[in-house]
Coordinates of C-alpha atoms and ligand atoms in Angstrom, one line a residue:
X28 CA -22.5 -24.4 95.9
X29 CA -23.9 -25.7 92.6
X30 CA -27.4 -26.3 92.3
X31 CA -27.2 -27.5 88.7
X32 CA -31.0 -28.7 88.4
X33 CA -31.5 -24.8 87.8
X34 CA -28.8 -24.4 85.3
X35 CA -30.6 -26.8 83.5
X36 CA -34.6 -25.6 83.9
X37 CA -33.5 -22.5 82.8
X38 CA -31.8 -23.6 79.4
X39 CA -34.0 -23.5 76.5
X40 CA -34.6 -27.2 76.1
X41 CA -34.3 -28.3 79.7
X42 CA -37.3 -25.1 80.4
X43 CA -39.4 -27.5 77.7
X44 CA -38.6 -30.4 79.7
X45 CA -39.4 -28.9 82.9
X46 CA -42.7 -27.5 81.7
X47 CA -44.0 -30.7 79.9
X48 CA -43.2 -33.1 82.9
X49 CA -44.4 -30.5 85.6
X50 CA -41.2 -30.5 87.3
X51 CA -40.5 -27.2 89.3
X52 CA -38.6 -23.9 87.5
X53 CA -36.9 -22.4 89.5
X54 CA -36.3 -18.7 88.2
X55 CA -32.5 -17.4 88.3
X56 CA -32.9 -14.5 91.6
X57 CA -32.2 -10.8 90.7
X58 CA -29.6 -10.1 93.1
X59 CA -28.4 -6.3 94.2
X60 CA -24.8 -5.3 93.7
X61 CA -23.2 -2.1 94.6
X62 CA -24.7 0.5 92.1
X63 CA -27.8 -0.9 91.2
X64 CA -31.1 1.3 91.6
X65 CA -33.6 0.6 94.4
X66 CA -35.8 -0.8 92.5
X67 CA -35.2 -1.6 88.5
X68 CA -38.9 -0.7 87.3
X69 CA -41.6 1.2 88.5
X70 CA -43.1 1.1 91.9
X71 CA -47.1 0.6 92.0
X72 CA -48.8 1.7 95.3
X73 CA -52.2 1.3 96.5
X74 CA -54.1 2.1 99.0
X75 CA -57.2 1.5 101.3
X76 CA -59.5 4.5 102.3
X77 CA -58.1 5.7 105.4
X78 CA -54.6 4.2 105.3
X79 CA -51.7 6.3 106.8
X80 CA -48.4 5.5 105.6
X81 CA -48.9 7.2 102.0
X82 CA -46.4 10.1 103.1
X83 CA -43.9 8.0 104.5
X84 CA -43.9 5.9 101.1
X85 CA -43.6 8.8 99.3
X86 CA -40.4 10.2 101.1
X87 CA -38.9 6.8 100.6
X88 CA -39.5 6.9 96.4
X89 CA -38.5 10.6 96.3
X90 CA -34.8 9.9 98.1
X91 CA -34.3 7.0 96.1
X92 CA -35.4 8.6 93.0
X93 CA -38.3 5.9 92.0
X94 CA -40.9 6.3 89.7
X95 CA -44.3 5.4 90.6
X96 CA -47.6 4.9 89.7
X97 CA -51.3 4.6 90.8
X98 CA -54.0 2.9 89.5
X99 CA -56.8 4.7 88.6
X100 CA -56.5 6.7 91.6
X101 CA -55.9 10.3 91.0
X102 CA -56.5 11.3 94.5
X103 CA -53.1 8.9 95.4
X104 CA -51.3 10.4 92.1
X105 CA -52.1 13.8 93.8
X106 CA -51.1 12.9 96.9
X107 CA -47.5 11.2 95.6
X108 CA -47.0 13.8 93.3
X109 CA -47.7 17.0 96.2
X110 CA -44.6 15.2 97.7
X111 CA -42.5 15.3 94.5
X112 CA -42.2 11.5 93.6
X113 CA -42.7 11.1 89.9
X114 CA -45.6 9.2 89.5
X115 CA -48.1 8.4 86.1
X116 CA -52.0 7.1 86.7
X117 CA -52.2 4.3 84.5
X118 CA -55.9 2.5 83.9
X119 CA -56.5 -0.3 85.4
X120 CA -56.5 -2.8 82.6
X121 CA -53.1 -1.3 81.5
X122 CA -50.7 -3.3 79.7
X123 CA -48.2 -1.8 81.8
X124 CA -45.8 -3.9 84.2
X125 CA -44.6 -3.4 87.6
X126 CA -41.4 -4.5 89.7
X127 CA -42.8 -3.8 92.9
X128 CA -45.7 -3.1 94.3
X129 CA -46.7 -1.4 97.6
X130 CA -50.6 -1.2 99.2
X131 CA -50.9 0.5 102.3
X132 CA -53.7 -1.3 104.3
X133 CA -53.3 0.6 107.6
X134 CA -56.6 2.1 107.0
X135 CA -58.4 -1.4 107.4
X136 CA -60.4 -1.2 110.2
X137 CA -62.7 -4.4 109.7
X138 CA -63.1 -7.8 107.4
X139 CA -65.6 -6.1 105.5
X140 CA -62.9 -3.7 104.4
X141 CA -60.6 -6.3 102.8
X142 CA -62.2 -6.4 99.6
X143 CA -60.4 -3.2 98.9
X144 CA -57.3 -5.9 99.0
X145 CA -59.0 -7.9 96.8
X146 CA -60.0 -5.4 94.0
X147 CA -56.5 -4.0 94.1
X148 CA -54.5 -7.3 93.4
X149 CA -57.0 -8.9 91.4
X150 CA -56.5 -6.1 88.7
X151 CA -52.7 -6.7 88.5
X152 CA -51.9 -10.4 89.5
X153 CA -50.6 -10.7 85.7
X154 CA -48.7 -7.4 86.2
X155 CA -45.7 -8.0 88.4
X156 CA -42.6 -8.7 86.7
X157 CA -40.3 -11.9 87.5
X158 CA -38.6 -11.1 90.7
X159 CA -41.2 -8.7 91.2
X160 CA -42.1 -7.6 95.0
X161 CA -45.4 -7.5 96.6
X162 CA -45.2 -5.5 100.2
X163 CA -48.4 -4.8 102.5
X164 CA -48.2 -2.1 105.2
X165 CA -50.4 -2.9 107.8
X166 CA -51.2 -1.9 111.2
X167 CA -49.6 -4.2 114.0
X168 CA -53.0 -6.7 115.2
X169 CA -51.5 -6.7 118.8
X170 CA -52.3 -3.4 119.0
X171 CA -55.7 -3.1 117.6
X172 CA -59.3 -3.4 118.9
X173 CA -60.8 -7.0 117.8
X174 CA -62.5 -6.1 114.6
X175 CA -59.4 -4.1 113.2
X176 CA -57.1 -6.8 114.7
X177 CA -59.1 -9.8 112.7
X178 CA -58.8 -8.1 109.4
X179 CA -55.4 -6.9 109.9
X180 CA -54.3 -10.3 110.6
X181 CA -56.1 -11.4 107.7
X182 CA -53.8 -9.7 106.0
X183 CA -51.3 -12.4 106.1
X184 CA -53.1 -15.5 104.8
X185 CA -53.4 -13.4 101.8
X186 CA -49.8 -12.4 101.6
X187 CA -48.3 -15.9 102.4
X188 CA -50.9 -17.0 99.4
X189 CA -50.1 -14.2 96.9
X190 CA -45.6 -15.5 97.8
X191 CA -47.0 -19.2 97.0
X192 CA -49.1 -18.2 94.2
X193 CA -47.2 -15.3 91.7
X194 CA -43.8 -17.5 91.1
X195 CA -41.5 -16.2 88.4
X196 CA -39.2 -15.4 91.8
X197 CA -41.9 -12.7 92.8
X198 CA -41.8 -12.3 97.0
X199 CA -44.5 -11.0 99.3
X200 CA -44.0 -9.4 102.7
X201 CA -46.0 -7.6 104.7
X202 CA -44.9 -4.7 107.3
X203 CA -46.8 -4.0 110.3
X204 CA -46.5 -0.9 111.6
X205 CA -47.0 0.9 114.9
X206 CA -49.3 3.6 115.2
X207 CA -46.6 6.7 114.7
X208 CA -44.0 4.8 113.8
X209 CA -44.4 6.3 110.0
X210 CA -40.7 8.2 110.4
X211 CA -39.0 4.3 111.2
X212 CA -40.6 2.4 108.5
X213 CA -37.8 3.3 105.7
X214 CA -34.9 1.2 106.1
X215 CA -37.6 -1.5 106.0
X216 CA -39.3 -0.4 103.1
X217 CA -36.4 -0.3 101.2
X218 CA -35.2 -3.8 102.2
X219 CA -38.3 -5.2 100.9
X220 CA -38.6 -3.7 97.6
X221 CA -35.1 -4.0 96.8
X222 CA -33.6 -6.8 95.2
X223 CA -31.4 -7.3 98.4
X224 CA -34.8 -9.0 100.0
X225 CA -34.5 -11.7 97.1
X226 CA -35.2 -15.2 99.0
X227 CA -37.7 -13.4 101.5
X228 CA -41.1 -14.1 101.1
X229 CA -44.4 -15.0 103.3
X230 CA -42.8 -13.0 106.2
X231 CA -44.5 -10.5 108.8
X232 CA -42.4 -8.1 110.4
X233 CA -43.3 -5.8 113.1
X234 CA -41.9 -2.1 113.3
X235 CA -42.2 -0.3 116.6
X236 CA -42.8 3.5 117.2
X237 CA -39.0 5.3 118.4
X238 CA -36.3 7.5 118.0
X239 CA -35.8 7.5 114.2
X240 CA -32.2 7.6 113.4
X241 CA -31.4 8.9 110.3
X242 CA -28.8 7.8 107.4
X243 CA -26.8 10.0 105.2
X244 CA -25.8 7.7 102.5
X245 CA -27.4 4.6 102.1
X246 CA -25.2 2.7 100.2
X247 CA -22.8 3.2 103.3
X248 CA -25.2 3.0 106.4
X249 CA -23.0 1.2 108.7
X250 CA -20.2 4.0 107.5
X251 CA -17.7 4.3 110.7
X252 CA -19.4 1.5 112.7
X253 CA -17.5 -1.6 114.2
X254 CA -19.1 -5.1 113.9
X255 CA -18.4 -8.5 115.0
X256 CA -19.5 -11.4 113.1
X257 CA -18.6 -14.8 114.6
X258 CA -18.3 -17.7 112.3
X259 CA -16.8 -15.2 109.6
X260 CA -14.1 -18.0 108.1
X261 CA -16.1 -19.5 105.6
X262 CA -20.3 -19.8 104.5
X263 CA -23.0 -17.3 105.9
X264 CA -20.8 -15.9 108.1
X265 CA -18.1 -15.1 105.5
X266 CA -21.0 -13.3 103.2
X267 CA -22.1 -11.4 106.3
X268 CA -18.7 -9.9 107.0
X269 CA -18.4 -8.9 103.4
X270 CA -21.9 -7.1 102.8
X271 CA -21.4 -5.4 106.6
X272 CA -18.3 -4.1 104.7
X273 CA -19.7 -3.4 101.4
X274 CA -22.2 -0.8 103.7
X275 CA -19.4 0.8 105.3
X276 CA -18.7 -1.0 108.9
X277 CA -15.2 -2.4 110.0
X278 CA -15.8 -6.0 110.4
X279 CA -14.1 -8.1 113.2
X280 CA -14.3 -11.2 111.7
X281 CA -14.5 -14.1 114.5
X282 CA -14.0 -17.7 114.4
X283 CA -12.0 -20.5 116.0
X284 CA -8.2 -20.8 115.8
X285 CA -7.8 -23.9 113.5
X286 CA -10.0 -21.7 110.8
X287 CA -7.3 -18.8 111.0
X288 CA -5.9 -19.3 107.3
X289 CA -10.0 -19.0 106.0
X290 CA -10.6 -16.4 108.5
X291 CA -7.4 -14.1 107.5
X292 CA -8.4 -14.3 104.0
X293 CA -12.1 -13.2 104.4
X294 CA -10.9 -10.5 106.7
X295 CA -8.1 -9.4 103.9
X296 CA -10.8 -9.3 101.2
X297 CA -12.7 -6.8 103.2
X298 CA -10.3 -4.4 105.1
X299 CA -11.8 -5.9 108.3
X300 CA -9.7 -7.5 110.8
X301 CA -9.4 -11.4 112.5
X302 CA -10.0 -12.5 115.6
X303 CA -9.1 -16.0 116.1
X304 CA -11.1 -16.9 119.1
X305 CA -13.7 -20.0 120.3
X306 CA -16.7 -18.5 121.0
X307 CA -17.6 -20.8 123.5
X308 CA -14.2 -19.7 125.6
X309 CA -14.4 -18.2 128.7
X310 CA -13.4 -14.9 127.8
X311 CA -15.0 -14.6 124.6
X312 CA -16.6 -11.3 125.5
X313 CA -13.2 -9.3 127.1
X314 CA -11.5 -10.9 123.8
X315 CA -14.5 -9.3 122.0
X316 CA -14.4 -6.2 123.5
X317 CA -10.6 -5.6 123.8
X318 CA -11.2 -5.8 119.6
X319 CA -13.3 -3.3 119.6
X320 CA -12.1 -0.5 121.6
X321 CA -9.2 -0.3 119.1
X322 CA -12.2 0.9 116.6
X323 CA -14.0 3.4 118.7
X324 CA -16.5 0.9 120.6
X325 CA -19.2 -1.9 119.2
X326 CA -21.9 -0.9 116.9
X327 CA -23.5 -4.6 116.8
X328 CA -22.5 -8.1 117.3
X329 CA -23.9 -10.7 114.9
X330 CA -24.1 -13.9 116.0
X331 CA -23.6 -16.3 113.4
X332 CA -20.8 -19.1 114.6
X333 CA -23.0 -22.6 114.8
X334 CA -22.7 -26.2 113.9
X335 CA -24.8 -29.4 113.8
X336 CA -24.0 -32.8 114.6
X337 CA -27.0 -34.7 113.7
X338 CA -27.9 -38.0 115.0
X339 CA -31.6 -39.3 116.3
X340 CA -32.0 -39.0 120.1
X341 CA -31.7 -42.7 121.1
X342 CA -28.3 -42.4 119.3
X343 CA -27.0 -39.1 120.6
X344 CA -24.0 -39.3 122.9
X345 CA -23.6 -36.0 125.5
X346 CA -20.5 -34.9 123.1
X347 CA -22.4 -33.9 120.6
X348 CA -25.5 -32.3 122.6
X349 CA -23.1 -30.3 124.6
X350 CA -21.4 -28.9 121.9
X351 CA -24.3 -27.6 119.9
X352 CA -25.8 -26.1 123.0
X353 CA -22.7 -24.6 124.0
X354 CA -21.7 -23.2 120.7
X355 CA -25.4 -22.1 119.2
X356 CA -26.7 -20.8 121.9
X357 CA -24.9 -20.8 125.6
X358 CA -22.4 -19.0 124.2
X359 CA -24.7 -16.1 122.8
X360 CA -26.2 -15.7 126.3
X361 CA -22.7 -15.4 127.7
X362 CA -21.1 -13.3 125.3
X363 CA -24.7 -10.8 125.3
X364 CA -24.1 -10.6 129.2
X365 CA -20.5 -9.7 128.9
X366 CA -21.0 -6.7 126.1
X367 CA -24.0 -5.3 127.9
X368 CA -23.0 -5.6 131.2
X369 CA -19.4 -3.7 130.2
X370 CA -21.5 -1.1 127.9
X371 CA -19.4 -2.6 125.2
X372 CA -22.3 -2.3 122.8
X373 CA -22.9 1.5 121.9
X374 CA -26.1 3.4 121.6
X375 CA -28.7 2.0 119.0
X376 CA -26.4 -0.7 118.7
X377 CA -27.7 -4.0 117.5
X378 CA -27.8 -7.9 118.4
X379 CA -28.4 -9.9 115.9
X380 CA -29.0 -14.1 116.2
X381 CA -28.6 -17.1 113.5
X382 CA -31.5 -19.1 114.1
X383 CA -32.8 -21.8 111.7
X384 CA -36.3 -23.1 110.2
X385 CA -35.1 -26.0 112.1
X386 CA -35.2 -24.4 115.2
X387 CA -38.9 -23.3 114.0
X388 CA -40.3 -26.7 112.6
X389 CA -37.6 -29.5 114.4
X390 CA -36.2 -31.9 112.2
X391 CA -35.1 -35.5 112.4
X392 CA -32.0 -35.9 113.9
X393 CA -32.1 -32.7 115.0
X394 CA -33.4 -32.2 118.9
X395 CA -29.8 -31.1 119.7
X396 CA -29.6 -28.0 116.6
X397 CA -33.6 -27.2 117.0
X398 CA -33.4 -27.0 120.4
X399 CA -30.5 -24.6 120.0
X400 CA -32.2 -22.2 117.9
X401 CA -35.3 -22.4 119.3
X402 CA -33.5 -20.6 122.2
X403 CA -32.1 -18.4 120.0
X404 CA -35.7 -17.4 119.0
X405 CA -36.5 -16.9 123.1
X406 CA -33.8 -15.2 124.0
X407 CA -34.7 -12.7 121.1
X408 CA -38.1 -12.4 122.2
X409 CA -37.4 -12.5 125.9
X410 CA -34.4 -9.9 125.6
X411 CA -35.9 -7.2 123.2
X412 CA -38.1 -6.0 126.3
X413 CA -34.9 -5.4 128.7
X414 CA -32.4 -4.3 126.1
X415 CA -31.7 0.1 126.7
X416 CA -30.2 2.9 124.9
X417 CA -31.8 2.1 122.0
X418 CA -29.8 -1.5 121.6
X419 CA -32.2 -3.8 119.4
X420 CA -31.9 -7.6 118.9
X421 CA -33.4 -9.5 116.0
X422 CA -32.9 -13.0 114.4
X423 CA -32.8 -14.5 111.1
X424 CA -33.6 -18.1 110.3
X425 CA -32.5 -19.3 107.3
X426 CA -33.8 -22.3 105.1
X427 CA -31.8 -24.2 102.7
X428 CA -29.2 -22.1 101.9
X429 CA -25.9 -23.0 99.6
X430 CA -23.1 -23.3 101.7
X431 CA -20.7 -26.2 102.9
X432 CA -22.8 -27.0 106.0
X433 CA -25.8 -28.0 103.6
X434 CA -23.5 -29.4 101.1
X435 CA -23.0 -32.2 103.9
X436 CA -26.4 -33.3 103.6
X437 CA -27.5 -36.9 102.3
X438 CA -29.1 -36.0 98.5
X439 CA -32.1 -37.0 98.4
X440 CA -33.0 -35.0 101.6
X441 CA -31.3 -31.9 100.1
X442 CA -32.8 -32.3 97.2
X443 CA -36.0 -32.0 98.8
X444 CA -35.0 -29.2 101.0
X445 CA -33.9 -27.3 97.6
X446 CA -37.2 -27.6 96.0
X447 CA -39.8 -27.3 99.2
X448 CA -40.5 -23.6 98.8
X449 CA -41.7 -21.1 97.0
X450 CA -38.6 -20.1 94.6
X451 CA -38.2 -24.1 94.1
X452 CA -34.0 -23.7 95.1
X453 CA -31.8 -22.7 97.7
X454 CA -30.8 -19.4 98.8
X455 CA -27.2 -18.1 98.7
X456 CA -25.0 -17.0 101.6
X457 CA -25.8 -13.5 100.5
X458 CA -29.6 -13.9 101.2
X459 CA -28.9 -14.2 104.8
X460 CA -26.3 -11.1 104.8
X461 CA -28.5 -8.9 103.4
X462 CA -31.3 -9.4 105.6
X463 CA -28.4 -9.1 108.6
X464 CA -27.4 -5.6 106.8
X465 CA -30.7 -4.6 107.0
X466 CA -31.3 -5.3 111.1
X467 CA -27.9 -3.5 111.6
X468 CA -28.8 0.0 110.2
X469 CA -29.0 2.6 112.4
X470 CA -32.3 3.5 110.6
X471 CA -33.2 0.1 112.0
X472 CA -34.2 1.3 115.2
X473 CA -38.2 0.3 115.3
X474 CA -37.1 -3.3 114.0
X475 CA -37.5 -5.0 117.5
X476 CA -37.5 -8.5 118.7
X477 CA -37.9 -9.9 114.9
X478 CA -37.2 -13.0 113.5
X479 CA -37.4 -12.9 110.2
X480 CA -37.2 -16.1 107.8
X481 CA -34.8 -16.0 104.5
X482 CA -36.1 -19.3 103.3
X483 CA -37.6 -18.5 100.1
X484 CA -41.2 -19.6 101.8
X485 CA -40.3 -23.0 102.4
X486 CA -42.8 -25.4 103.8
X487 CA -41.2 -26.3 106.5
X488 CA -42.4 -25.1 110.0
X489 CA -44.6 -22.6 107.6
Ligands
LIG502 P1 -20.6 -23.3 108.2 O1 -20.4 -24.6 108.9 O2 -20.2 -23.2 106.7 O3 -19.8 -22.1 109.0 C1 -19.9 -22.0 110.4 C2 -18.7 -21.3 110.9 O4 -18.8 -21.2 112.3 C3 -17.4 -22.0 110.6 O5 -16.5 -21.1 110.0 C4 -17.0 -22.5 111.9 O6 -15.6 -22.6 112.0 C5 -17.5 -21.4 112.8 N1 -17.6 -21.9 114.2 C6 -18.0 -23.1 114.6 N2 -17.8 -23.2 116.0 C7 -17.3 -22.1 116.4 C8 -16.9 -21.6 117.7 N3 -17.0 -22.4 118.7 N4 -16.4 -20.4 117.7 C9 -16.3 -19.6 116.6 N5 -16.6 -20.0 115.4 C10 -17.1 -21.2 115.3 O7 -22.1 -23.0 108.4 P2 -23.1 -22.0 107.6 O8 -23.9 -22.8 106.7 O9 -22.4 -20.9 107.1 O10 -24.0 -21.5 108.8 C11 -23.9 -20.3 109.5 C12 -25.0 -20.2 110.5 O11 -26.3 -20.2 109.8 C13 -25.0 -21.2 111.6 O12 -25.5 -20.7 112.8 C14 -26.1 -22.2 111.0 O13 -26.7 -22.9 112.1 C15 -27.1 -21.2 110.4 N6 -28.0 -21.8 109.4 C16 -27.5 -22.3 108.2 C17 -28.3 -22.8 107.3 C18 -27.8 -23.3 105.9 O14 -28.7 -23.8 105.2 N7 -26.6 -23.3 105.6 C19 -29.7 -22.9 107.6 C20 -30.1 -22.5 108.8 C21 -29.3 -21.9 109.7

């Protein structure tokens, strides 16, 4: 969809314009495309005293060939360069510039301790280039004693201040991890530095200590893997199918029989193959299933199909309560009974939801689609606990993001919805399917009960 308020901010004389009246400038997103490094630009770690992910960052920059660098911390050049990542101490009022930057703050064990973040980002706010990344490792507060749990908690005012703060399209994440869950932390890690991790920003994601499952090529993680993605016709849901294919998995491309012509063409594009079905029908799961024994079994199922049909309560006729319950969120449950119960879904498979920021903050005119994916959002956190074999299940909830569905909305309110966050525009279709390709690698298998946001830090339900 066009969003041609940024076309014109970032012209030369509509950037004049923009700065002189104070209007927002949006930044045009570094996007990743088959081919493209990691990360285009040097990586900068930090570290507190007594942090303990160092090793596991630096296995992650030597297999993806980054270079790094340290700030004047010989110790951490030592310690990066004793694992072969090529790495330069620069001082720290160096003139040098940086396109991601990484601070492990596991070693945080009280408040007092967080000036150590302080120090570290004060010296190289100025230093991040435009759609730059800022991630924080941290150790996950649930687990922690009280002291270690306020200051690691602390951690994310800072972080969702430093995503609203940097602009120039510069995100900032932070990672908690699990004591010992060092080996799963990669898949992550590379999500968030990457440019694939473009309109995520402000988030806290939680990785748990398990079986770490390794991949051979990542730029083909899902290679050999069959995947469902319902809703595939047209939008989100058309993206998904196509970057689930870009990273190697045969996508069954789902969605109801009137979208067939859509749905055949996405499914062409890609190699993958249709499945004309209503998700909502009784035997959506054996139609599911049946799909994908003729590729060797289910890796994941991704759960994408959904509609609104707005209207304030008083106004709200059953029709249209029914069939947003039915399709966002009944119909999950069901089909999630049927592939588990019938060991459809392999080992280490994964579940992934569609929620919304809607289902987060509500929204006028909205009980029907918030109540939807607030369930979505339960039935994540309530189903991560009884889920086996290594099966995980994780959400996304997008923002504003470009497609037809918020192409329908009145202007002025998608105007506002454009603007309200921190890269002042919407995200793209692709956003959301990157985020989903991240959940659904097998080296995903500590990311547990998430639900992430690809919102670009709106306001909304913040
Ligand atoms: P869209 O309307 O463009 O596409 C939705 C697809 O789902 C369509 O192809 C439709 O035919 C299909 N579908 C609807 N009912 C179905 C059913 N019963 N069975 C099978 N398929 C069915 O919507 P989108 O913008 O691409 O949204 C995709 C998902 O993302 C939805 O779950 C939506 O709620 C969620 N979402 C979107 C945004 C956004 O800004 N676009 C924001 C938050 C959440």
């Amino acid at each position: 969809m066009s969003d041609r308020y940024t076309s014109f901010v970032n012209s030369p004389m509509g950037q004049t314009i923009a700065k002189n009246l104070g209007l927002p400038q949006p930044v045009s997103l570094d996007r990743y495309t088959l081919g493209d490094a990691l990360v285009s630009g040097t990586v900068l770690v930090g570290q507190a005293a007594g942090g303990s992910a160092v090793s596991a960052i630096a296995s992650l920059l030597k297999s993806a060939n980054v270079s790094a660098a340290t700030l004047a911390d010989t110790d951490l050049e030592a310690e990066l360069s004793k694992s072969s990542v090529k790495v330069t101490n620069v001082a720290a009022d160096t003139s040098d510039k940086f396109k991601a930057v990484v601070f492990d703050a596991t070693g945080i064990e009280e408040a007092a301790d967080l000036v150590s973040v302080y120090e570290f980002f004060h010296a190289i706010a100025r230093k991040i280039e435009a759609s730059g990344r800022v991630v924080i490792i941290g150790s996950t507060p649930e687990l922690c004693g009280v002291k270690k749990r306020t200051a690691q908690r602390a951690l994310l005012g800072f972080i969702k201040a430093v995503g609203k703060e940097f602009k120039k399209g510069i995100t900032a994440n932070l990672i908690y991890l699990e004591d010992g869950a060092d080996k799963n932390l990669e898949s992550t890690l590379r999500f968030f530095i990457s440019e694939r991790s473009t309109y995520v920003s402000g988030q806290d994601v939680r990785i748990s200590k398990t079986i770490a499952n390794k991949v051979d090529d990542w730029t083909k993680p899902l290679a050999g893997k069959a995947i469902v993605v319902t809703g595939a016709a047209r939008g989100i849901g058309a993206s998904i199918a196509e970057i689930l294919s870009r990273d190697g998995a045969h996508v069954i491309c789902l969605d109801i029989p009137p979208a067939q012509e859509d749905l055949n063409q996405v499914a062409a594009k890609i190699g993958g193959s249709a499945l004309p079905c209503d998700i909502t029908a009784d035997d959506a799961g054996e139609r599911i299933a049946e799909a994908a024994k003729a590729h060797g079994g289910l890796h994941a199922i991704v759960h994408n199909a959904g509609v609104t049909r707005d209207k304030t309560l008083a106004n709200m006729d059953d029709k249209r309560w029914n069939m947003v319950m039915n399709i966002n969120l009944i119909s999950q449950e069901k089909v999630n009974a049927y592939l588990l119960e019938n060991n459809v879904i392999g080992k280490n498979g994964r579940i992934i939801c569609v929620s919304s920021i809607s289902g987060i903050a509500g929204n006028m005119g909205q009980t029907n689609y918030a109540m939807s994916k607030a369930g979505v959002i339960g039935m994540v956190e309530g189903m991560q606990g009884e889920l086996k074999n290594g099966i995980t299940i994780n959400a996304v909830a997008p923002g504003f993001i470009e497609t037809e569905m918020t192409a329908a909305i009145p202007f002025a309110i998608r105007e506002a919805g454009r603007r309200m966050n921190s890269m002042s525009q919407g995200g793209e279709p692709v956003d959301v399917a990157e985020a989903i390709g991240w959940f659904a690698s097998p080296a995903s298998s500590g990311v547990k009960g998430n639900v992430v946001r690809v919102c670009g830090q709106s306001l909304i339900g913040a």
